[in-house]
Amino acid sequence: MLVLGIESSCDETGVALVDASGSGAPRLLSHALYSQIAMHQAYGGVVPELASRDHIRRVLPLTQEVMQGAGCSLADVDVVAYTRGPGLAGALLVGAGVACSLAASLGKPVMGMHHLEGHLLSPFLSADPPEFPFVALLVSGGHTQLMRVDCVGSYELLGETIDDAAGEAFDKSAKLMGLPYPGGPHLSKLALAGDGAAFKLPRPLLHSGNLDFSFAGLKTAVLTQAKKLGDELEARKADLAASTQAAIVEVLVKKTLTAMSQTGLKRLVVAGGVGANALLRSQLNAACRQRGIRVHYPELEFCTDNGAMIAMAAGMRLQAGLVNLQTLQGSYTFDVKPRWNLADLQLTPALAC
Ligand code: KG4
Ligand code: ZN
């Protein structure tokens, strides 16, 4: 059972092929990625129309590259999966349109996937995949959520951000400091040369007692601090970056540990772009080691958006029996869901985990 996955929800075009035969986790055969970061950098953020046009340019050559890499032909593909949402509407439409046309021309079924389910299941692409059940900390550019995951398709939201996402907090703070887009990796690199305790920044909702997050106030505090520094900002930028990162990471770690003790689970999965952050990883690793909790991350290249996680999530849904391919066969009408709660996927009939 070969599943082709296409990701185009934001500024990365990703294509991948997995083999979902057998009972083990689907096996990644080949993947290819094109990042539009350089193109958007001139504008300081993603320009949706440019993103859509670039996905059109990249998706078919990437698909050819993946098929060559796997030593397969398109005729070998059994199912075509694509990211149906959430994301930028125009960008999603490119992946959806290409996936459905491709599937129609091959006479194969097509599956519309949830981008966050892809991130959640991305650690199954690693050599040391997690076992269910686990708590997932999902930290991407648009989402910050804590989730209880009992099996494929069973996702219980434990808490989430009430305003900005953690990735957004990194990106917006970085922008205030004049760092290039996307800010997260640049800010964390600069932070290496700074002192995380140099500036006292707020830790929003740290003691709220629930598992919700809030990062909008932090960005304002960073702006206030930057203004206060004035001409000194340039010389103190590394300290401000380190202090911002320390504030974001402290909140993420504290809430995650609370989720672990509330659920009583001993496995944690960290997914999404911010999951690549070295300070977050080292602090979570240290805290979890003390508590006998195992932490799983996707490989660094699969932390940010990619096609492999979409092919993997589709393969795992098929293996779990959550999809009836017969009912999908021959249906090539599509829509996209720019806003889409992961909890709505629960509409799938629940299976015994
Ligand atoms: O998961 P992702 O690729 O895209 C979304 O689905 O949003 O996440 C992108 C986010 C951006 O906000 C980016 O700045 C952040 O992940 N990010 C990082 C790091 N690498 C990527 N944030 C902090 N430290 C990093 N090393
Ligand atoms: Zn993402």
JSON list of N, CA and C in Angstrom, two decimals, residues 51-119:
[
{"chain": "A", "resi": 51, "resn": "ALA", "atom": "N", "xyz": [2.95, 32.56, -2.12]},
{"chain": "A", "resi": 51, "resn": "ALA", "atom": "CA", "xyz": [3.09, 31.18, -1.64]},
{"chain": "A", "resi": 51, "resn": "ALA", "atom": "C", "xyz": [2.33, 30.24, -2.59]},
{"chain": "A", "resi": 52, "resn": "SER", "atom": "N", "xyz": [1.07, 30.60, -2.92]},
{"chain": "A", "resi": 52, "resn": "SER", "atom": "CA", "xyz": [0.26, 29.74, -3.79]},
{"chain": "A", "resi": 52, "resn": "SER", "atom": "C", "xyz": [0.94, 29.54, -5.13]},
{"chain": "A", "resi": 53, "resn": "ARG", "atom": "N", "xyz": [1.40, 30.66, -5.71]},
{"chain": "A", "resi": 53, "resn": "ARG", "atom": "CA", "xyz": [2.02, 30.55, -7.05]},
{"chain": "A", "resi": 53, "resn": "ARG", "atom": "C", "xyz": [3.26, 29.68, -7.01]},
{"chain": "A", "resi": 54, "resn": "ASP", "atom": "N", "xyz": [4.02, 29.78, -5.93]},
{"chain": "A", "resi": 54, "resn": "ASP", "atom": "CA", "xyz": [5.24, 28.98, -5.86]},
{"chain": "A", "resi": 54, "resn": "ASP", "atom": "C", "xyz": [4.94, 27.50, -5.66]},
{"chain": "A", "resi": 55, "resn": "HIS", "atom": "N", "xyz": [3.88, 27.19, -4.88]},
{"chain": "A", "resi": 55, "resn": "HIS", "atom": "CA", "xyz": [3.49, 25.78, -4.73]},
{"chain": "A", "resi": 55, "resn": "HIS", "atom": "C", "xyz": [3.20, 25.18, -6.12]},
{"chain": "A", "resi": 56, "resn": "ILE", "atom": "N", "xyz": [2.54, 25.96, -6.98]},
{"chain": "A", "resi": 56, "resn": "ILE", "atom": "CA", "xyz": [2.20, 25.46, -8.32]},
{"chain": "A", "resi": 56, "resn": "ILE", "atom": "C", "xyz": [3.48, 25.08, -9.07]},
{"chain": "A", "resi": 57, "resn": "ARG", "atom": "N", "xyz": [4.49, 25.96, -8.95]},
{"chain": "A", "resi": 57, "resn": "ARG", "atom": "CA", "xyz": [5.76, 25.69, -9.65]},
{"chain": "A", "resi": 57, "resn": "ARG", "atom": "C", "xyz": [6.46, 24.45, -9.12]},
{"chain": "A", "resi": 58, "resn": "ARG", "atom": "N", "xyz": [6.36, 24.20, -7.82]},
{"chain": "A", "resi": 58, "resn": "ARG", "atom": "CA", "xyz": [7.22, 23.16, -7.21]},
{"chain": "A", "resi": 58, "resn": "ARG", "atom": "C", "xyz": [6.61, 21.77, -7.13]},
{"chain": "A", "resi": 59, "resn": "VAL", "atom": "N", "xyz": [5.29, 21.69, -7.04]},
{"chain": "A", "resi": 59, "resn": "VAL", "atom": "CA", "xyz": [4.70, 20.43, -6.59]},
{"chain": "A", "resi": 59, "resn": "VAL", "atom": "C", "xyz": [4.94, 19.26, -7.56]},
{"chain": "A", "resi": 60, "resn": "LEU", "atom": "N", "xyz": [4.83, 19.49, -8.86]},
{"chain": "A", "resi": 60, "resn": "LEU", "atom": "CA", "xyz": [5.03, 18.35, -9.77]},
{"chain": "A", "resi": 60, "resn": "LEU", "atom": "C", "xyz": [6.50, 17.93, -9.88]},
{"chain": "A", "resi": 61, "resn": "PRO", "atom": "N", "xyz": [7.45, 18.89, -10.03]},
{"chain": "A", "resi": 61, "resn": "PRO", "atom": "CA", "xyz": [8.86, 18.44, -10.01]},
{"chain": "A", "resi": 61, "resn": "PRO", "atom": "C", "xyz": [9.22, 17.69, -8.72]},
{"chain": "A", "resi": 62, "resn": "LEU", "atom": "N", "xyz": [8.69, 18.14, -7.58]},
{"chain": "A", "resi": 62, "resn": "LEU", "atom": "CA", "xyz": [8.99, 17.45, -6.31]},
{"chain": "A", "resi": 62, "resn": "LEU", "atom": "C", "xyz": [8.40, 16.03, -6.34]},
{"chain": "A", "resi": 63, "resn": "THR", "atom": "N", "xyz": [7.19, 15.91, -6.91]},
{"chain": "A", "resi": 63, "resn": "THR", "atom": "CA", "xyz": [6.56, 14.58, -6.99]},
{"chain": "A", "resi": 63, "resn": "THR", "atom": "C", "xyz": [7.42, 13.65, -7.85]},
{"chain": "A", "resi": 64, "resn": "GLN", "atom": "N", "xyz": [7.91, 14.18, -8.97]},
{"chain": "A", "resi": 64, "resn": "GLN", "atom": "CA", "xyz": [8.78, 13.35, -9.82]},
{"chain": "A", "resi": 64, "resn": "GLN", "atom": "C", "xyz": [10.03, 12.93, -9.07]},
{"chain": "A", "resi": 65, "resn": "GLU", "atom": "N", "xyz": [10.60, 13.88, -8.32]},
{"chain": "A", "resi": 65, "resn": "GLU", "atom": "CA", "xyz": [11.82, 13.59, -7.55]},
{"chain": "A", "resi": 65, "resn": "GLU", "atom": "C", "xyz": [11.56, 12.47, -6.54]},
{"chain": "A", "resi": 66, "resn": "VAL", "atom": "N", "xyz": [10.40, 12.53, -5.89]},
{"chain": "A", "resi": 66, "resn": "VAL", "atom": "CA", "xyz": [10.06, 11.52, -4.87]},
{"chain": "A", "resi": 66, "resn": "VAL", "atom": "C", "xyz": [9.89, 10.15, -5.53]},
{"chain": "A", "resi": 67, "resn": "MET", "atom": "N", "xyz": [9.21, 10.11, -6.67]},
{"chain": "A", "resi": 67, "resn": "MET", "atom": "CA", "xyz": [9.00, 8.82, -7.33]},
{"chain": "A", "resi": 67, "resn": "MET", "atom": "C", "xyz": [10.33, 8.22, -7.78]},
{"chain": "A", "resi": 68, "resn": "GLN", "atom": "N", "xyz": [11.20, 9.09, -8.30]},
{"chain": "A", "resi": 68, "resn": "GLN", "atom": "CA", "xyz": [12.53, 8.61, -8.71]},
{"chain": "A", "resi": 68, "resn": "GLN", "atom": "C", "xyz": [13.32, 8.11, -7.51]},
{"chain": "A", "resi": 69, "resn": "GLY", "atom": "N", "xyz": [13.26, 8.88, -6.44]},
{"chain": "A", "resi": 69, "resn": "GLY", "atom": "CA", "xyz": [13.99, 8.52, -5.21]},
{"chain": "A", "resi": 69, "resn": "GLY", "atom": "C", "xyz": [13.55, 7.17, -4.67]},
{"chain": "A", "resi": 70, "resn": "ALA", "atom": "N", "xyz": [12.26, 6.87, -4.83]},
{"chain": "A", "resi": 70, "resn": "ALA", "atom": "CA", "xyz": [11.73, 5.60, -4.30]},
{"chain": "A", "resi": 70, "resn": "ALA", "atom": "C", "xyz": [11.86, 4.47, -5.32]},
{"chain": "A", "resi": 71, "resn": "GLY", "atom": "N", "xyz": [12.27, 4.84, -6.55]},
{"chain": "A", "resi": 71, "resn": "GLY", "atom": "CA", "xyz": [12.36, 3.83, -7.61]},
{"chain": "A", "resi": 71, "resn": "GLY", "atom": "C", "xyz": [10.99, 3.30, -8.01]},
{"chain": "A", "resi": 72, "resn": "CYS", "atom": "N", "xyz": [9.98, 4.15, -7.92]},
{"chain": "A", "resi": 72, "resn": "CYS", "atom": "CA", "xyz": [8.61, 3.73, -8.27]},
{"chain": "A", "resi": 72, "resn": "CYS", "atom": "C", "xyz": [8.07, 4.62, -9.38]},
{"chain": "A", "resi": 73, "resn": "SER", "atom": "N", "xyz": [6.95, 4.20, -9.95]},
{"chain": "A", "resi": 73, "resn": "SER", "atom": "CA", "xyz": [6.27, 5.08, -10.90]},
{"chain": "A", "resi": 73, "resn": "SER", "atom": "C", "xyz": [4.93, 5.47, -10.29]},
{"chain": "A", "resi": 74, "resn": "LEU", "atom": "N", "xyz": [4.32, 6.52, -10.84]},
{"chain": "A", "resi": 74, "resn": "LEU", "atom": "CA", "xyz": [3.05, 6.99, -10.28]},
{"chain": "A", "resi": 74, "resn": "LEU", "atom": "C", "xyz": [1.99, 5.90, -10.29]},
{"chain": "A", "resi": 75, "resn": "ALA", "atom": "N", "xyz": [2.10, 5.01, -11.27]},
{"chain": "A", "resi": 75, "resn": "ALA", "atom": "CA", "xyz": [1.11, 3.93, -11.37]},
{"chain": "A", "resi": 75, "resn": "ALA", "atom": "C", "xyz": [1.15, 3.02, -10.14]},
{"chain": "A", "resi": 76, "resn": "ASP", "atom": "N", "xyz": [2.27, 3.03, -9.41]},
{"chain": "A", "resi": 76, "resn": "ASP", "atom": "CA", "xyz": [2.37, 2.18, -8.21]},
{"chain": "A", "resi": 76, "resn": "ASP", "atom": "C", "xyz": [1.65, 2.78, -7.01]},
{"chain": "A", "resi": 77, "resn": "VAL", "atom": "N", "xyz": [1.31, 4.07, -7.08]},
{"chain": "A", "resi": 77, "resn": "VAL", "atom": "CA", "xyz": [0.68, 4.75, -5.93]},
{"chain": "A", "resi": 77, "resn": "VAL", "atom": "C", "xyz": [-0.73, 4.21, -5.71]},
{"chain": "A", "resi": 78, "resn": "ASP", "atom": "N", "xyz": [-1.06, 3.86, -4.46]},
{"chain": "A", "resi": 78, "resn": "ASP", "atom": "CA", "xyz": [-2.39, 3.32, -4.16]},
{"chain": "A", "resi": 78, "resn": "ASP", "atom": "C", "xyz": [-3.36, 4.40, -3.68]},
{"chain": "A", "resi": 79, "resn": "VAL", "atom": "N", "xyz": [-2.83, 5.40, -2.96]},
{"chain": "A", "resi": 79, "resn": "VAL", "atom": "CA", "xyz": [-3.67, 6.47, -2.40]},
{"chain": "A", "resi": 79, "resn": "VAL", "atom": "C", "xyz": [-2.90, 7.78, -2.48]},
{"chain": "A", "resi": 80, "resn": "VAL", "atom": "N", "xyz": [-3.61, 8.85, -2.81]},
{"chain": "A", "resi": 80, "resn": "VAL", "atom": "CA", "xyz": [-2.97, 10.17, -2.79]},
{"chain": "A", "resi": 80, "resn": "VAL", "atom": "C", "xyz": [-3.56, 10.96, -1.62]},
{"chain": "A", "resi": 81, "resn": "ALA", "atom": "N", "xyz": [-2.69, 11.45, -0.72]},
{"chain": "A", "resi": 81, "resn": "ALA", "atom": "CA", "xyz": [-3.15, 12.23, 0.43]},
{"chain": "A", "resi": 81, "resn": "ALA", "atom": "C", "xyz": [-2.63, 13.66, 0.30]},
{"chain": "A", "resi": 82, "resn": "TYR", "atom": "N", "xyz": [-3.42, 14.60, 0.77]},
{"chain": "A", "resi": 82, "resn": "TYR", "atom": "CA", "xyz": [-2.99, 16.00, 0.72]},
{"chain": "A", "resi": 82, "resn": "TYR", "atom": "C", "xyz": [-3.47, 16.72, 1.98]},
{"chain": "A", "resi": 83, "resn": "THR", "atom": "N", "xyz": [-2.85, 17.85, 2.28]},
{"chain": "A", "resi": 83, "resn": "THR", "atom": "CA", "xyz": [-3.26, 18.65, 3.43]},
{"chain": "A", "resi": 83, "resn": "THR", "atom": "C", "xyz": [-4.51, 19.44, 3.06]},
{"chain": "A", "resi": 84, "resn": "ARG", "atom": "N", "xyz": [-5.61, 19.14, 3.76]},
{"chain": "A", "resi": 84, "resn": "ARG", "atom": "CA", "xyz": [-6.88, 19.82, 3.47]},
{"chain": "A", "resi": 84, "resn": "ARG", "atom": "C", "xyz": [-7.04, 21.10, 4.32]},
{"chain": "A", "resi": 85, "resn": "GLY", "atom": "N", "xyz": [-6.31, 21.15, 5.42]},
{"chain": "A", "resi": 85, "resn": "GLY", "atom": "CA", "xyz": [-6.35, 22.32, 6.30]},
{"chain": "A", "resi": 85, "resn": "GLY", "atom": "C", "xyz": [-5.73, 21.97, 7.63]},
{"chain": "A", "resi": 86, "resn": "PRO", "atom": "N", "xyz": [-5.60, 22.90, 8.56]},
{"chain": "A", "resi": 86, "resn": "PRO", "atom": "CA", "xyz": [-5.77, 24.34, 8.37]},
{"chain": "A", "resi": 86, "resn": "PRO", "atom": "C", "xyz": [-4.55, 24.93, 7.66]},
{"chain": "A", "resi": 87, "resn": "GLY", "atom": "N", "xyz": [-4.70, 26.16, 7.17]},
{"chain": "A", "resi": 87, "resn": "GLY", "atom": "CA", "xyz": [-3.60, 26.81, 6.47]},
{"chain": "A", "resi": 87, "resn": "GLY", "atom": "C", "xyz": [-4.11, 27.93, 5.59]},
{"chain": "A", "resi": 88, "resn": "LEU", "atom": "N", "xyz": [-3.27, 28.38, 4.67]},
{"chain": "A", "resi": 88, "resn": "LEU", "atom": "CA", "xyz": [-3.65, 29.45, 3.75]},
{"chain": "A", "resi": 88, "resn": "LEU", "atom": "C", "xyz": [-4.53, 28.87, 2.64]},
{"chain": "A", "resi": 89, "resn": "ALA", "atom": "N", "xyz": [-5.70, 29.48, 2.42]},
{"chain": "A", "resi": 89, "resn": "ALA", "atom": "CA", "xyz": [-6.67, 28.89, 1.49]},
{"chain": "A", "resi": 89, "resn": "ALA", "atom": "C", "xyz": [-6.07, 28.64, 0.10]},
{"chain": "A", "resi": 90, "resn": "GLY", "atom": "N", "xyz": [-5.43, 29.66, -0.47]},
{"chain": "A", "resi": 90, "resn": "GLY", "atom": "CA", "xyz": [-4.89, 29.51, -1.83]},
{"chain": "A", "resi": 90, "resn": "GLY", "atom": "C", "xyz": [-3.81, 28.44, -1.89]},
{"chain": "A", "resi": 91, "resn": "ALA", "atom": "N", "xyz": [-2.95, 28.42, -0.88]},
{"chain": "A", "resi": 91, "resn": "ALA", "atom": "CA", "xyz": [-1.86, 27.44, -0.84]},
{"chain": "A", "resi": 91, "resn": "ALA", "atom": "C", "xyz": [-2.43, 26.03, -0.71]},
{"chain": "A", "resi": 92, "resn": "LEU", "atom": "N", "xyz": [-3.44, 25.87, 0.14]},
{"chain": "A", "resi": 92, "resn": "LEU", "atom": "CA", "xyz": [-4.07, 24.55, 0.32]},
{"chain": "A", "resi": 92, "resn": "LEU", "atom": "C", "xyz": [-4.71, 24.09, -0.99]},
{"chain": "A", "resi": 93, "resn": "LEU", "atom": "N", "xyz": [-5.32, 25.05, -1.71]},
{"chain": "A", "resi": 93, "resn": "LEU", "atom": "CA", "xyz": [-6.02, 24.68, -2.95]},
{"chain": "A", "resi": 93, "resn": "LEU", "atom": "C", "xyz": [-5.06, 24.10, -3.98]},
{"chain": "A", "resi": 94, "resn": "VAL", "atom": "N", "xyz": [-3.82, 24.56, -3.98]},
{"chain": "A", "resi": 94, "resn": "VAL", "atom": "CA", "xyz": [-2.86, 24.02, -4.96]},
{"chain": "A", "resi": 94, "resn": "VAL", "atom": "C", "xyz": [-2.63, 22.53, -4.67]},
{"chain": "A", "resi": 95, "resn": "GLY", "atom": "N", "xyz": [-2.33, 22.20, -3.41]},
{"chain": "A", "resi": 95, "resn": "GLY", "atom": "CA", "xyz": [-2.08, 20.79, -3.07]},
{"chain": "A", "resi": 95, "resn": "GLY", "atom": "C", "xyz": [-3.32, 19.95, -3.30]},
{"chain": "A", "resi": 96, "resn": "ALA", "atom": "N", "xyz": [-4.48, 20.48, -2.91]},
{"chain": "A", "resi": 96, "resn": "ALA", "atom": "CA", "xyz": [-5.73, 19.73, -3.07]},
{"chain": "A", "resi": 96, "resn": "ALA", "atom": "C", "xyz": [-6.03, 19.49, -4.55]},
{"chain": "A", "resi": 97, "resn": "GLY", "atom": "N", "xyz": [-5.87, 20.54, -5.35]},
{"chain": "A", "resi": 97, "resn": "GLY", "atom": "CA", "xyz": [-6.15, 20.41, -6.79]},
{"chain": "A", "resi": 97, "resn": "GLY", "atom": "C", "xyz": [-5.23, 19.41, -7.46]},
{"chain": "A", "resi": 98, "resn": "VAL", "atom": "N", "xyz": [-3.95, 19.51, -7.13]},
{"chain": "A", "resi": 98, "resn": "VAL", "atom": "CA", "xyz": [-2.98, 18.59, -7.76]},
{"chain": "A", "resi": 98, "resn": "VAL", "atom": "C", "xyz": [-3.24, 17.16, -7.28]},
{"chain": "A", "resi": 99, "resn": "ALA", "atom": "N", "xyz": [-3.48, 16.98, -5.99]},
{"chain": "A", "resi": 99, "resn": "ALA", "atom": "CA", "xyz": [-3.70, 15.63, -5.45]},
{"chain": "A", "resi": 99, "resn": "ALA", "atom": "C", "xyz": [-4.94, 15.00, -6.10]},
{"chain": "A", "resi": 100, "resn": "CYS", "atom": "N", "xyz": [-6.00, 15.77, -6.21]},
{"chain": "A", "resi": 100, "resn": "CYS", "atom": "CA", "xyz": [-7.24, 15.20, -6.76]},
{"chain": "A", "resi": 100, "resn": "CYS", "atom": "C", "xyz": [-7.10, 14.91, -8.25]},
{"chain": "A", "resi": 101, "resn": "SER", "atom": "N", "xyz": [-6.43, 15.79, -8.99]},
{"chain": "A", "resi": 101, "resn": "SER", "atom": "CA", "xyz": [-6.25, 15.52, -10.43]},
{"chain": "A", "resi": 101, "resn": "SER", "atom": "C", "xyz": [-5.38, 14.30, -10.63]},
{"chain": "A", "resi": 102, "resn": "LEU", "atom": "N", "xyz": [-4.33, 14.23, -9.83]},
{"chain": "A", "resi": 102, "resn": "LEU", "atom": "CA", "xyz": [-3.41, 13.09, -9.94]},
{"chain": "A", "resi": 102, "resn": "LEU", "atom": "C", "xyz": [-4.16, 11.79, -9.64]},
{"chain": "A", "resi": 103, "resn": "ALA", "atom": "N", "xyz": [-4.90, 11.79, -8.54]},
{"chain": "A", "resi": 103, "resn": "ALA", "atom": "CA", "xyz": [-5.64, 10.59, -8.15]},
{"chain": "A", "resi": 103, "resn": "ALA", "atom": "C", "xyz": [-6.67, 10.23, -9.21]},
{"chain": "A", "resi": 104, "resn": "ALA", "atom": "N", "xyz": [-7.35, 11.24, -9.76]},
{"chain": "A", "resi": 104, "resn": "ALA", "atom": "CA", "xyz": [-8.37, 10.96, -10.80]},
{"chain": "A", "resi": 104, "resn": "ALA", "atom": "C", "xyz": [-7.71, 10.35, -12.02]},
{"chain": "A", "resi": 105, "resn": "SER", "atom": "N", "xyz": [-6.54, 10.90, -12.41]},
{"chain": "A", "resi": 105, "resn": "SER", "atom": "CA", "xyz": [-5.89, 10.38, -13.62]},
{"chain": "A", "resi": 105, "resn": "SER", "atom": "C", "xyz": [-5.37, 8.95, -13.39]},
{"chain": "A", "resi": 106, "resn": "LEU", "atom": "N", "xyz": [-5.07, 8.63, -12.14]},
{"chain": "A", "resi": 106, "resn": "LEU", "atom": "CA", "xyz": [-4.57, 7.27, -11.84]},
{"chain": "A", "resi": 106, "resn": "LEU", "atom": "C", "xyz": [-5.72, 6.32, -11.48]},
{"chain": "A", "resi": 107, "resn": "GLY", "atom": "N", "xyz": [-6.90, 6.88, -11.26]},
{"chain": "A", "resi": 107, "resn": "GLY", "atom": "CA", "xyz": [-8.06, 6.07, -10.84]},
{"chain": "A", "resi": 107, "resn": "GLY", "atom": "C", "xyz": [-7.90, 5.56, -9.42]},
{"chain": "A", "resi": 108, "resn": "LYS", "atom": "N", "xyz": [-7.21, 6.35, -8.57]},
{"chain": "A", "resi": 108, "resn": "LYS", "atom": "CA", "xyz": [-6.95, 5.93, -7.19]},
{"chain": "A", "resi": 108, "resn": "LYS", "atom": "C", "xyz": [-7.68, 6.87, -6.21]},
{"chain": "A", "resi": 109, "resn": "PRO", "atom": "N", "xyz": [-7.95, 6.41, -4.99]},
{"chain": "A", "resi": 109, "resn": "PRO", "atom": "CA", "xyz": [-8.64, 7.27, -4.02]},
{"chain": "A", "resi": 109, "resn": "PRO", "atom": "C", "xyz": [-7.75, 8.40, -3.49]},
{"chain": "A", "resi": 110, "resn": "VAL", "atom": "N", "xyz": [-8.41, 9.43, -2.99]},
{"chain": "A", "resi": 110, "resn": "VAL", "atom": "CA", "xyz": [-7.68, 10.58, -2.47]},
{"chain": "A", "resi": 110, "resn": "VAL", "atom": "C", "xyz": [-8.16, 10.86, -1.04]},
{"chain": "A", "resi": 111, "resn": "MET", "atom": "N", "xyz": [-7.23, 11.25, -0.16]},
{"chain": "A", "resi": 111, "resn": "MET", "atom": "CA", "xyz": [-7.57, 11.54, 1.24]},
{"chain": "A", "resi": 111, "resn": "MET", "atom": "C", "xyz": [-7.16, 12.96, 1.61]},
{"chain": "A", "resi": 112, "resn": "GLY", "atom": "N", "xyz": [-8.08, 13.74, 2.16]},
{"chain": "A", "resi": 112, "resn": "GLY", "atom": "CA", "xyz": [-7.77, 15.09, 2.65]},
{"chain": "A", "resi": 112, "resn": "GLY", "atom": "C", "xyz": [-7.36, 15.01, 4.11]},
{"chain": "A", "resi": 113, "resn": "MET", "atom": "N", "xyz": [-6.16, 15.47, 4.43]},
{"chain": "A", "resi": 113, "resn": "MET", "atom": "CA", "xyz": [-5.61, 15.26, 5.77]},
{"chain": "A", "resi": 113, "resn": "MET", "atom": "C", "xyz": [-5.58, 16.55, 6.59]},
{"chain": "A", "resi": 114, "resn": "HIS", "atom": "N", "xyz": [-5.58, 16.38, 7.92]},
{"chain": "A", "resi": 114, "resn": "HIS", "atom": "CA", "xyz": [-5.45, 17.50, 8.85]},
{"chain": "A", "resi": 114, "resn": "HIS", "atom": "C", "xyz": [-3.97, 17.75, 9.11]},
{"chain": "A", "resi": 115, "resn": "HIS", "atom": "N", "xyz": [-3.54, 18.99, 8.85]},
{"chain": "A", "resi": 115, "resn": "HIS", "atom": "CA", "xyz": [-2.13, 19.33, 8.99]},
{"chain": "A", "resi": 115, "resn": "HIS", "atom": "C", "xyz": [-1.59, 19.02, 10.40]},
{"chain": "A", "resi": 116, "resn": "LEU", "atom": "N", "xyz": [-2.40, 19.32, 11.41]},
{"chain": "A", "resi": 116, "resn": "LEU", "atom": "CA", "xyz": [-1.91, 19.11, 12.79]},
{"chain": "A", "resi": 116, "resn": "LEU", "atom": "C", "xyz": [-1.82, 17.64, 13.15]},
{"chain": "A", "resi": 117, "resn": "GLU", "atom": "N", "xyz": [-2.68, 16.82, 12.54]},
{"chain": "A", "resi": 117, "resn": "GLU", "atom": "CA", "xyz": [-2.55, 15.38, 12.76]},
{"chain": "A", "resi": 117, "resn": "GLU", "atom": "C", "xyz": [-1.21, 14.91, 12.18]},
{"chain": "A", "resi": 118, "resn": "GLY", "atom": "N", "xyz": [-0.82, 15.52, 11.06]},
{"chain": "A", "resi": 118, "resn": "GLY", "atom": "CA", "xyz": [0.49, 15.22, 10.48]},
{"chain": "A", "resi": 118, "resn": "GLY", "atom": "C", "xyz": [1.60, 15.53, 11.47]},
{"chain": "A", "resi": 119, "resn": "HIS", "atom": "N", "xyz": [1.57, 16.75, 12.05]},
{"chain": "A", "resi": 119, "resn": "HIS", "atom": "CA", "xyz": [2.60, 17.11, 13.04]},
{"chain": "A", "resi": 119, "resn": "HIS", "atom": "C", "xyz": [2.58, 16.13, 14.22]}
]
